[in-house]
mmCIF file of C-alpha atoms in Angstrom:
data_model
loop_
_atom_site.group_PDB
_atom_site.id
_atom_site.type_symbol
_atom_site.label_atom_id
_atom_site.label_comp_id
_atom_site.label_asym_id
_atom_site.label_seq_id
_atom_site.Cartn_x
_atom_site.Cartn_y
_atom_site.Cartn_z
ATOM 1 C CA PRO A 1392 -7.645 -12.083 -0.887
ATOM 2 C CA ALA A 1393 -6.455 -8.532 -1.387
ATOM 3 C CA ALA A 1394 -6.586 -6.579 -4.813
ATOM 4 C CA LEU A 1395 -3.409 -4.388 -4.903
ATOM 5 C CA ARG A 1396 -1.900 -2.200 -7.779
ATOM 6 C CA VAL A 1397 1.733 -2.340 -7.714
ATOM 7 C CA ARG A 1398 4.120 -0.210 -9.485
ATOM 8 C CA ALA A 1399 6.523 -1.726 -12.088
ATOM 9 C CA GLY A 1400 9.876 -2.974 -10.602
ATOM 10 C CA ALA A 1401 8.377 -3.014 -7.054
ATOM 11 C CA GLY A 1402 6.553 -5.411 -4.621
ATOM 12 C CA HIS A 1403 8.620 -8.161 -5.194
ATOM 13 C CA SER A 1404 7.950 -10.354 -2.238
ATOM 14 C CA LEU A 1405 3.969 -9.451 -3.240
ATOM 15 C CA ARG A 1406 4.478 -10.569 -6.640
ATOM 16 C CA ARG A 1407 5.898 -13.887 -5.498
ATOM 17 C CA ARG A 1408 2.893 -14.637 -3.385
ATOM 18 C CA ALA A 1409 0.230 -13.384 -5.759
ATOM 19 C CA ARG A 1410 -2.326 -15.744 -6.762
ATOM 20 C CA ALA A 1411 -2.624 -13.598 -9.795
ATOM 21 C CA VAL A 1412 -0.781 -11.008 -11.652
ATOM 22 C CA VAL A 1413 -2.170 -8.725 -14.485
ATOM 23 C CA ASP A 1414 -0.262 -5.847 -15.988
ATOM 24 C CA VAL A 1415 -2.704 -2.969 -15.959
ATOM 25 C CA ASP A 1416 -0.276 -0.677 -18.307
ATOM 26 C CA GLY A 1417 3.282 0.082 -18.370
ATOM 27 C CA THR A 1418 3.607 1.250 -14.909
ATOM 28 C CA TRP A 1419 1.172 -0.804 -12.968
ATOM 29 C CA SER A 1420 0.089 -4.255 -12.232
ATOM 30 C CA ARG A 1421 -2.942 -5.689 -10.426
ATOM 31 C CA LEU A 1422 -2.229 -8.512 -7.803
ATOM 32 C CA ASP A 1423 -4.533 -10.756 -5.826
ATOM 33 C CA VAL A 1424 -2.738 -11.826 -2.623
ATOM 34 C CA ASP A 1425 -4.167 -14.118 -0.059
ATOM 35 C CA PHE A 1426 -3.739 -12.953 3.718
ATOM 36 C CA THR A 1427 -4.883 -13.912 7.192
ATOM 37 C CA ASP A 1428 -3.858 -11.000 9.768
ATOM 38 C CA THR A 1429 -5.163 -7.486 8.211
ATOM 39 C CA GLU A 1430 -2.793 -5.702 10.568
ATOM 40 C CA ALA A 1431 0.333 -7.651 9.734
ATOM 41 C CA PHE A 1432 -0.337 -7.348 5.989
ATOM 42 C CA ALA A 1433 -0.864 -3.589 6.511
ATOM 43 C CA ASP A 1434 2.626 -3.055 7.983
ATOM 44 C CA GLU A 1435 4.130 -5.058 5.198
ATOM 45 C CA ILE A 1436 2.146 -3.062 2.362
ATOM 46 C CA SER A 1437 2.900 0.314 4.324
ATOM 47 C CA SER A 1438 6.556 -0.504 3.797
ATOM 48 C CA PHE A 1439 6.595 -0.168 -0.048
ATOM 49 C CA GLY A 1440 5.050 3.566 0.235
ATOM 50 C CA PRO A 1441 3.568 4.930 -2.865
ATOM 51 C CA ASP A 1442 4.522 1.697 -4.813
ATOM 52 C CA VAL A 1443 1.748 -0.180 -3.582
ATOM 53 C CA VAL A 1444 -2.053 0.514 -3.415
ATOM 54 C CA VAL A 1445 -4.872 -1.146 -1.930
ATOM 55 C CA GLU A 1446 -8.015 -1.475 -4.008
ATOM 56 C CA THR A 1447 -9.887 -3.931 -1.731
ATOM 57 C CA PRO A 1448 -10.752 -5.072 0.894
ATOM 58 C CA ALA A 1449 -11.599 -1.481 2.492
ATOM 59 C CA GLU A 1450 -10.503 -2.582 5.843
ATOM 60 C CA LEU A 1451 -7.106 -3.289 4.725
ATOM 61 C CA ARG A 1452 -7.000 -0.129 2.713
ATOM 62 C CA GLU A 1453 -7.976 1.893 5.858
ATOM 63 C CA SER A 1454 -5.448 0.335 7.845
ATOM 64 C CA VAL A 1455 -2.592 1.417 5.473
ATOM 65 C CA ILE A 1456 -3.848 4.765 5.001
ATOM 66 C CA ARG A 1457 -3.757 5.255 8.851
ATOM 67 C CA ARG A 1458 -0.226 3.808 9.027
ATOM 68 C CA LEU A 1459 1.055 6.228 6.252
ATOM 69 C CA THR A 1460 -0.762 9.237 7.546
ATOM 70 C CA GLY A 1461 0.643 8.607 10.774
ATOM 71 C CA VAL A 1462 4.151 8.729 9.512
ATOM 72 C CA LEU A 1463 3.599 11.732 7.714
ATOM 73 C CA GLY A 1464 2.243 13.290 10.740
ATOM 74 C CA SER A 1465 5.489 12.365 12.930
ATOM 75 C CA GLY A 1466 8.332 13.906 10.958
ATOM 76 C CA PRO A 1467 10.657 16.318 12.813
ATOM 77 C CA GLY A 1468 8.889 19.807 13.617
ATOM 78 C CA SER A 1469 5.311 18.490 12.907
ATOM 79 C CA LYS A 1470 4.111 18.106 16.457
ATOM 80 C CA GLY A 1471 2.106 14.968 15.745
ATOM 81 C CA ARG A 1472 -0.132 16.736 12.744
ATOM 82 C CA ILE A 1473 -0.057 16.648 9.281
ATOM 83 C CA THR A 1474 1.049 19.743 7.454
ATOM 84 C CA GLU A 1475 0.834 20.690 3.956
ATOM 85 C CA ARG A 1476 3.926 21.456 1.891
ATOM 86 C CA PRO A 1477 4.437 24.874 1.014
ATOM 87 C CA SER A 1478 3.660 26.002 -2.586
ATOM 88 C CA THR A 1479 6.848 26.614 -4.877
#
C-alpha cells in the first residue's frame, strides 16, 4: 500500500478507498491506500496538487514529483523549464 498525507477537507476519493485513516493533526491525515498501477495512481494523486503528499513507496513519490515538476515547467513563457518566482 501507499502511505499518503492528505490535507483535511481534500482527497475524498482517496479517503473512501483507504484501508486506514489516522488524523495526524488538525491539518493532515495519514492514509494507507492499496494500488496496483503506479503510473495510474501517480496521475490520480497528482490531480490533488499540494493537498496530497506521498510518503511511501519511493517509486510512487518520484512518479508524482516528476508529474508535478513537469506541470510547473510547462506554463506560458516557461519554454519547458522551471523558473523561480521573483521575490517580492
